[in-house]
Coordinates of C-alpha atoms in Angstrom, one line a residue:
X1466 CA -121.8 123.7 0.1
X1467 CA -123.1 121.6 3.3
X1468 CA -121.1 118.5 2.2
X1469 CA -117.7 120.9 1.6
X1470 CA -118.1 122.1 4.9
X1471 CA -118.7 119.2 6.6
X1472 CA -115.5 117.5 5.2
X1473 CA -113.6 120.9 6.2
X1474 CA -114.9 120.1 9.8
X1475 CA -114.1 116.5 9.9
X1476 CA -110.6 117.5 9.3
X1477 CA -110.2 120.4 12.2
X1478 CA -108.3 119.7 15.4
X1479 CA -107.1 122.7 17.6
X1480 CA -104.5 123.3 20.3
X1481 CA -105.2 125.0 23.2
X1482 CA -104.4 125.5 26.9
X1483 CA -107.5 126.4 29.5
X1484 CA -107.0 128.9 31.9
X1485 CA -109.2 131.1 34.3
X1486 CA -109.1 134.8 35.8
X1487 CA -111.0 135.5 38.8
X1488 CA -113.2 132.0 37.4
X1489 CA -114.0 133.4 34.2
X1490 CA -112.7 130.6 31.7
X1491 CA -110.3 131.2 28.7
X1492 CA -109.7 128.7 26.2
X1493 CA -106.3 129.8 24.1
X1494 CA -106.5 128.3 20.4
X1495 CA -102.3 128.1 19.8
X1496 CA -102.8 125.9 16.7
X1497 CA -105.9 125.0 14.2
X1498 CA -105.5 122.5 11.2
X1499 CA -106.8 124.2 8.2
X1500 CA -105.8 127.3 9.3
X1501 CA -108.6 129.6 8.9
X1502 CA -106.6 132.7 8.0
X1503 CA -103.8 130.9 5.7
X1504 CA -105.3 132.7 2.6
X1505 CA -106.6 135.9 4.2
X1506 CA -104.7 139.1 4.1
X1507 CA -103.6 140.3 7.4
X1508 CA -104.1 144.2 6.4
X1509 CA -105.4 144.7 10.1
X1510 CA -106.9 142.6 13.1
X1511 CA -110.5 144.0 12.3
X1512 CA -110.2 142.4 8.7
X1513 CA -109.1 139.4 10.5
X1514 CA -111.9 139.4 12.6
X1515 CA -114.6 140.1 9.8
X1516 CA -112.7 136.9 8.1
X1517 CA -113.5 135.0 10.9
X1518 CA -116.8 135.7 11.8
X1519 CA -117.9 135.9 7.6
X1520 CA -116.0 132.7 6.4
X1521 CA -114.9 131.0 9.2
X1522 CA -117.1 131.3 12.1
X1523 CA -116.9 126.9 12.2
X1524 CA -113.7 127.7 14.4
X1525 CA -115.6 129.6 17.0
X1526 CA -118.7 127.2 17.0
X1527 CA -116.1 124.0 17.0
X1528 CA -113.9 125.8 20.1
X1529 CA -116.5 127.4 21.9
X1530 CA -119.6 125.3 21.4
X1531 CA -120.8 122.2 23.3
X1532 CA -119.6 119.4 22.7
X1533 CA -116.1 121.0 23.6
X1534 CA -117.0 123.9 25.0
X1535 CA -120.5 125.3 26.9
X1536 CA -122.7 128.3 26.5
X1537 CA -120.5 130.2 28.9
X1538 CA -116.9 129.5 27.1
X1539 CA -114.5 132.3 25.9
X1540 CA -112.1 131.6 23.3
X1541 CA -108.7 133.6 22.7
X1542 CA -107.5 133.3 18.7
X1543 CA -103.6 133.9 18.7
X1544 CA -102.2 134.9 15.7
X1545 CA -98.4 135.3 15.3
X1546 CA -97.2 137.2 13.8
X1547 CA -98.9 140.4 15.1
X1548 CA -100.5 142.4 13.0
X1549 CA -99.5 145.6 14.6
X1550 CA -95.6 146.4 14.7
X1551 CA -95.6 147.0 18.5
X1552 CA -97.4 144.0 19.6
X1553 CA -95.9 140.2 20.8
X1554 CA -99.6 138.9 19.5
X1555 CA -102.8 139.3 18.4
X1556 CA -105.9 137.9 19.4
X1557 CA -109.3 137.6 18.4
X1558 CA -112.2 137.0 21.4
X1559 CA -114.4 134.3 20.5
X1560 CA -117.7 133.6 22.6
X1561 CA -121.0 132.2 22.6
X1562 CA -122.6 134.6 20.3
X1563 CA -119.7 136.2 17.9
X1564 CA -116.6 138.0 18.9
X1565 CA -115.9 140.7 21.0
X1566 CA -113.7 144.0 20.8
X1567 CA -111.6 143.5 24.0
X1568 CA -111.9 141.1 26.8
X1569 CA -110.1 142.1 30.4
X1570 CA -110.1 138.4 31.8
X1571 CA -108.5 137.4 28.4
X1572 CA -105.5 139.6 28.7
X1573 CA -104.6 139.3 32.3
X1574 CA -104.5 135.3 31.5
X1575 CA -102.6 136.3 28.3
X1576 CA -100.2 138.2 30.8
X1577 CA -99.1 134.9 32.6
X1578 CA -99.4 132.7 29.4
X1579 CA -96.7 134.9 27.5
X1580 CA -94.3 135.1 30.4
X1581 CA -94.6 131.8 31.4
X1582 CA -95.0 129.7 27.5
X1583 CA -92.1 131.6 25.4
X1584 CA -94.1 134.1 24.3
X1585 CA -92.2 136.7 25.4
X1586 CA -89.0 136.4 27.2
X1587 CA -89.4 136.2 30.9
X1588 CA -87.9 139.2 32.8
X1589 CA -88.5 138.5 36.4
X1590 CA -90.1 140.3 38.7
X1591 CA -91.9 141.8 35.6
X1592 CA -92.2 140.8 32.0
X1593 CA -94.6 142.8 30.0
X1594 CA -96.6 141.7 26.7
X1595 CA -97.6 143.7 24.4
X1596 CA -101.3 142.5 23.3
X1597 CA -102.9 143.4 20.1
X1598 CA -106.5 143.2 20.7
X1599 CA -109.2 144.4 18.4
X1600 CA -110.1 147.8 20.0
X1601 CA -106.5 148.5 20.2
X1602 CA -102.7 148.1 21.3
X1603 CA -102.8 146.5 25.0
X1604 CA -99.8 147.0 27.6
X1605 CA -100.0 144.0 29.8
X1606 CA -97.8 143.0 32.5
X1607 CA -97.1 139.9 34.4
X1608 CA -96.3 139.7 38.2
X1609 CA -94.3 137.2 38.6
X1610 CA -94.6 136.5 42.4
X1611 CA -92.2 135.4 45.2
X1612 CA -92.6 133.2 48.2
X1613 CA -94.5 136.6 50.2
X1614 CA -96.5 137.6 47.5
X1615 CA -98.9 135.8 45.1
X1616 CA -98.7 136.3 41.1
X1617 CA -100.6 138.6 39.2
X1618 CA -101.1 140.6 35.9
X1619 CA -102.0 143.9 34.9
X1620 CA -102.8 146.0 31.8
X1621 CA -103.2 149.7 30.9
X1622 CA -106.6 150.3 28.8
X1623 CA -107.0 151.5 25.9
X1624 CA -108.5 155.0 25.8
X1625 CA -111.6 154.7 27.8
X1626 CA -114.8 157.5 28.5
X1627 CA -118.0 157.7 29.9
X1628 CA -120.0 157.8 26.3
X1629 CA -123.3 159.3 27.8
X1630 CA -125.3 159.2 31.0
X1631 CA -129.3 158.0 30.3
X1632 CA -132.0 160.1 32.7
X1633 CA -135.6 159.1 32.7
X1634 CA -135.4 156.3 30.0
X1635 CA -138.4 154.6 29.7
X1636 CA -138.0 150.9 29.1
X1637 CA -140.5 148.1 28.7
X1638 CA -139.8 144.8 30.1
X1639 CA -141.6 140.9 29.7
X1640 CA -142.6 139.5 32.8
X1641 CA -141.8 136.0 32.5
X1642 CA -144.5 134.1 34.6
X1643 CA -147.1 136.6 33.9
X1644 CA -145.9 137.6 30.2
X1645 CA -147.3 140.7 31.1
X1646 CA -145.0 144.1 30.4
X1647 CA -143.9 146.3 32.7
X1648 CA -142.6 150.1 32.2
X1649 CA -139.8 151.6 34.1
X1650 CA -138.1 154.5 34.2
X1651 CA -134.2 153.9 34.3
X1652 CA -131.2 156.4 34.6
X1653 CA -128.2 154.6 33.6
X1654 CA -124.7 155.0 32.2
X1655 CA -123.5 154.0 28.7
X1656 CA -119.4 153.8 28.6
X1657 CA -116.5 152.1 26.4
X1658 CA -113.7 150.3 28.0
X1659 CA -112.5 148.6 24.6
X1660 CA -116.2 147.5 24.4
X1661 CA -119.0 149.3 25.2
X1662 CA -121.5 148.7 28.6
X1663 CA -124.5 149.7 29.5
X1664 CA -124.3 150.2 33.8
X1665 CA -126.6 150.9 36.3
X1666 CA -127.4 149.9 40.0
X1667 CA -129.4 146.1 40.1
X1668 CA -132.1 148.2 42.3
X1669 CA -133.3 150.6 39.5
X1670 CA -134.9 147.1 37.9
X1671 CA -135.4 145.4 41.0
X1672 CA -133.4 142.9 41.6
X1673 CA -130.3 141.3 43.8
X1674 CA -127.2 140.8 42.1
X1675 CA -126.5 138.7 45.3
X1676 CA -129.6 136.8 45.9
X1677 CA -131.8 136.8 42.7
X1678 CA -131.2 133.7 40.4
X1679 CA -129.0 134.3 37.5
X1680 CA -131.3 133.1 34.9
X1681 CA -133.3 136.3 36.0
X1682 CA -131.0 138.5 36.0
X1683 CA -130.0 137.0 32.2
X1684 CA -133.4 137.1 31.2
X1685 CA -133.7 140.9 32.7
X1686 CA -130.1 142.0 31.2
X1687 CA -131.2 140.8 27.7
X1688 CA -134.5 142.7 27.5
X1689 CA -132.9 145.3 28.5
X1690 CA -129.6 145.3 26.3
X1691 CA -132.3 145.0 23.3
X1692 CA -134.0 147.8 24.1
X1693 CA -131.3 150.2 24.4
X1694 CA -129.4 148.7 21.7
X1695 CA -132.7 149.5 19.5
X1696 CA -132.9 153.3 20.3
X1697 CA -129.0 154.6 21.3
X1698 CA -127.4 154.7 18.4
X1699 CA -123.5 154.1 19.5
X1700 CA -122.3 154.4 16.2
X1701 CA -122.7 158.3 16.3
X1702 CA -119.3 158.2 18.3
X1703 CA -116.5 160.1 16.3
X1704 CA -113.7 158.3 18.3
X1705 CA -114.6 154.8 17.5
X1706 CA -114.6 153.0 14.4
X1707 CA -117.8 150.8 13.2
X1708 CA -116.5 147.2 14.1
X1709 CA -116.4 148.8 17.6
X1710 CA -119.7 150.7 18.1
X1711 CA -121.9 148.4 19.6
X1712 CA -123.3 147.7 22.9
X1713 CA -121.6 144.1 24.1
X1714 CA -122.9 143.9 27.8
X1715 CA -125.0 145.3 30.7
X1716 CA -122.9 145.5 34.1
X1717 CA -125.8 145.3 37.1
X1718 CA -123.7 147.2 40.3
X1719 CA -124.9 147.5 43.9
X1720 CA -125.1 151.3 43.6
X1721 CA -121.7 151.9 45.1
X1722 CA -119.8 153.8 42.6
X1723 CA -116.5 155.7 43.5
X1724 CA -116.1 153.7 46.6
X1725 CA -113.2 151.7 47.3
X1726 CA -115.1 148.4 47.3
X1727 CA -118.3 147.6 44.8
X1728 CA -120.2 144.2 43.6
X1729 CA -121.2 143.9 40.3
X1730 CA -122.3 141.0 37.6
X1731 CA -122.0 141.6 33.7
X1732 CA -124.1 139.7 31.1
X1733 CA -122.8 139.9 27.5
X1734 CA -123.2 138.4 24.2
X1735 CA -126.1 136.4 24.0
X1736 CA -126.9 135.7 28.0
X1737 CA -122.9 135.0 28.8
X1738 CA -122.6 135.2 32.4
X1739 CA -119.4 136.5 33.4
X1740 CA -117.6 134.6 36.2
X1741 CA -114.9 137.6 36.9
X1742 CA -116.1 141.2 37.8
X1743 CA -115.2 141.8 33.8
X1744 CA -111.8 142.9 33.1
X1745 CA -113.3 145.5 30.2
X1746 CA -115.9 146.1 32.6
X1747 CA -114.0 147.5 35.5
X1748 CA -112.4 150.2 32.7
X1749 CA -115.9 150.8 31.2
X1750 CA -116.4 152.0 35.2
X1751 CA -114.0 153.5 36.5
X1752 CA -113.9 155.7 33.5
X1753 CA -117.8 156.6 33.9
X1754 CA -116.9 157.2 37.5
X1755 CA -114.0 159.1 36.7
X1756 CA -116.3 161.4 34.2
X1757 CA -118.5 162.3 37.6
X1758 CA -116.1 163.3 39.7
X1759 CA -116.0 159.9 41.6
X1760 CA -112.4 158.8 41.0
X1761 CA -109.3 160.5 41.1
X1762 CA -106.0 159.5 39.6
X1763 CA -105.0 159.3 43.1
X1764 CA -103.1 155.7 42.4
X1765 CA -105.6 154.5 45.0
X1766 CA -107.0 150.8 43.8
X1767 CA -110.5 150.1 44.2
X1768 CA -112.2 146.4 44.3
X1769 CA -114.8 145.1 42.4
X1770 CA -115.6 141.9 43.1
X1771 CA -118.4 139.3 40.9
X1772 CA -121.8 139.2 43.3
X1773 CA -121.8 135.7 42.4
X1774 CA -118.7 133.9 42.8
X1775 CA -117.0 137.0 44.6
X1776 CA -114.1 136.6 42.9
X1777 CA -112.1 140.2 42.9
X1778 CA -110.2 142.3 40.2
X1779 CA -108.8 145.6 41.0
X1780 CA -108.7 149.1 39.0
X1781 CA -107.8 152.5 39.4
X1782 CA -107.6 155.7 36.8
X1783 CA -104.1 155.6 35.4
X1784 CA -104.2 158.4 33.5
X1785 CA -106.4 161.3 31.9
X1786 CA -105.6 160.9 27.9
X1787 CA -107.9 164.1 26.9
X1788 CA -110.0 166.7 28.6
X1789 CA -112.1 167.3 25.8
X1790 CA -113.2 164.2 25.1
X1791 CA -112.9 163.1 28.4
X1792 CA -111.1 159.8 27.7
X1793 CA -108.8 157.9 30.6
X1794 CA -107.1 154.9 30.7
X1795 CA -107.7 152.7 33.5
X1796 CA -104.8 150.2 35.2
X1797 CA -107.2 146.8 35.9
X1798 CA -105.5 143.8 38.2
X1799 CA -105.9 140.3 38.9
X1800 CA -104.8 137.3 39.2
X1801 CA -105.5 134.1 35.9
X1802 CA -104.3 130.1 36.8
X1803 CA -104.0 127.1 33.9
X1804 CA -106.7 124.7 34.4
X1805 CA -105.6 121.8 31.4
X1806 CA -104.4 121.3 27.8
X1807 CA -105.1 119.4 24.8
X1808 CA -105.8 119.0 21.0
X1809 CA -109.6 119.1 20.1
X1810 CA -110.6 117.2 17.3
X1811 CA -113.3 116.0 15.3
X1812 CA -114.1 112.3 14.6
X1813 CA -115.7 111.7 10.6
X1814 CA -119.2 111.5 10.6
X1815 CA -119.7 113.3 14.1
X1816 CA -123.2 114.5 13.6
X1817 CA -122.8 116.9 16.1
X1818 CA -120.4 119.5 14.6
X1819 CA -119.4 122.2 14.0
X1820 CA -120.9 122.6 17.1
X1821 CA -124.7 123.4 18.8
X1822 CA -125.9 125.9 22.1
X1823 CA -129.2 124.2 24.0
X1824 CA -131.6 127.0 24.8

């Protein structure tokens, strides 16, 4: 079986184009040779993505692993044609760890990319994609931009909610100098904006989302996903299928929810920083903040900008979908730029594939 996969590897060479939103990186697979899902059966996106992550997960290590990629790449799987009947494309989101339900950055570079490659046909000032992404149909829009004002994208979010708000959770956490454990006692948010996000203000575990050093905040934001993740059982949700119940990320804020300016830092998969203020993130809280009374749909944009690289996306409530179960959808901003393109390959008798992380 190892020598059959090894000659499948040597024999893999992918297309993409590199782009980045708000400094989060996306790396767009257009082509792969095999294609992975030439024998599958395209009954829906989420059987594509079991495929892929079951049978084929040598694409994502090959694409998103060093030696062509790094511990903090994200991948975008096209696949044309779309699986759902309203879409221009689907895509699968490929990172360090496995693949994720939606991904924010992804689509607004997705936005620019179809406008401005022949994915869609451009209709200046505006040209809309229609984005099939694993939690859903995605409405995306790209900005086109004049001399006076700068490009941009948009989307609309899938239906979005505020999944349950966590008082007095007692939480044990590892020390890393000491290896002793410490207790606290944590009130935090737990909502879905096409993945699901565990939020709460830095302070609560103290720490600086400005000034503390980002391998703590990993290390912290891991322990902590873990121990949720072990005793919150997100598959009890009635409006979400199983591929989607599970918790991806923990967003650390700086306390300043509902105001029209906020800093926050997201750490997903397995200790991905993100770069951006997290596309799927910014839904995941504006909807909890909507739930509270903090937000109105008021068509007022709010900031939130990454405490690290400061790097800014915008959101604002676009729309309440249902009062009873309190879903929204959220309208998320910013602005994605192409960074390079090429074909990765694989040389016989690399001993380094399908690809490795260094912990």
């Amino acid at each position: 079986m190892q020598a059959r996969q090894q000659q499948m590897y040597t024999c893999v060479s992918a297309t993409v184009s590199d782009m980045h939103t708000a400094g989060e990186p996306l790396r767009i697979i257009e082509k792969v040779t095999p294609d992975p899902l030439l024998l599958s059966q395209r009954t829906s996106l989420l059987a594509l993505r079991r495929h892929l992550s079951d049978d084929c997960d040598w694409l994502r290590r090959f694409v998103v692993l060093e030696p062509r990629g790094h511990a903090d790449m994200y991948a975008a799987y096209l696949i044309r044609p779309a699986c759902h009947p309203q879409a221009d494309v689907s895509v699968l989101f490929l990172h360090n760890d496995g693949y994720s339900t939606m991904c924010g950055h992804a689509v607004i570079a997705l936005a620019k990319y179809g406008a401005s490659r022949g994915l869609v046909e451009a209709t200046p000032p505006r040209t809309t994609v229609n984005i099939e992404c694993p939690c859903g149909l995605v409405r995306a829009v790209y900005h086109h931009g004049d001399e006076d004002n700068p490009d941009s994208s948009s989307f609309i979010s899938v239906p979005a909610f505020l999944d349950a708000t966590y008082n007095n959770f007692t939480v044990q956490l590892e020390d890393q100098s000491s290896k002793q454990f410490t207790e606290l006692t944590l009130n935090f948010d737990l909502a879905y904006g096409g993945a699901y996000y565990v939020i709460l203000p830095a302070r609560q575990l103290g720490l600086d989302i400005q000034t503390d050093a980002v391998d703590s905040l990993i290390r912290i934001c891991q322990q902590l996903k873990a121990a949720i993740s072990s005793r919150v059982d997100v598959s009890r949700n009635e409006l979400l299928c199983p591929d989607l119940a599970f918790i991806y990320g923990v967003i650390l804020t700086d306390g300043r929810d509902g105001e029209l300016e906020s800093d926050n830092l997201c750490v997903f998969a397995d200790g991905e920083v993100d770069r951006s203020p997290t596309g799927s993130g910014v839904t995941a809280r504006v909807a909890a903040q909507a739930a509270k009374g903090q937000v109105r749909q008021d068509g007022v944009w709010r900031t939130f900008r990454n405490s690290k690289t400061g790097s800014v996306m915008l959101g604002r409530l676009a729309e309440e979908v249902d009062a009873a179960s309190g879903t929204v959808r959220v309208e998320v901003s910013g602005r994605a730029f192409f960074t390079g393109s090429g074909v990765l390959t694989a040389e016989t008798g690399d001993p380094m594939l399908p690809g490795f992380r260094v912990k």
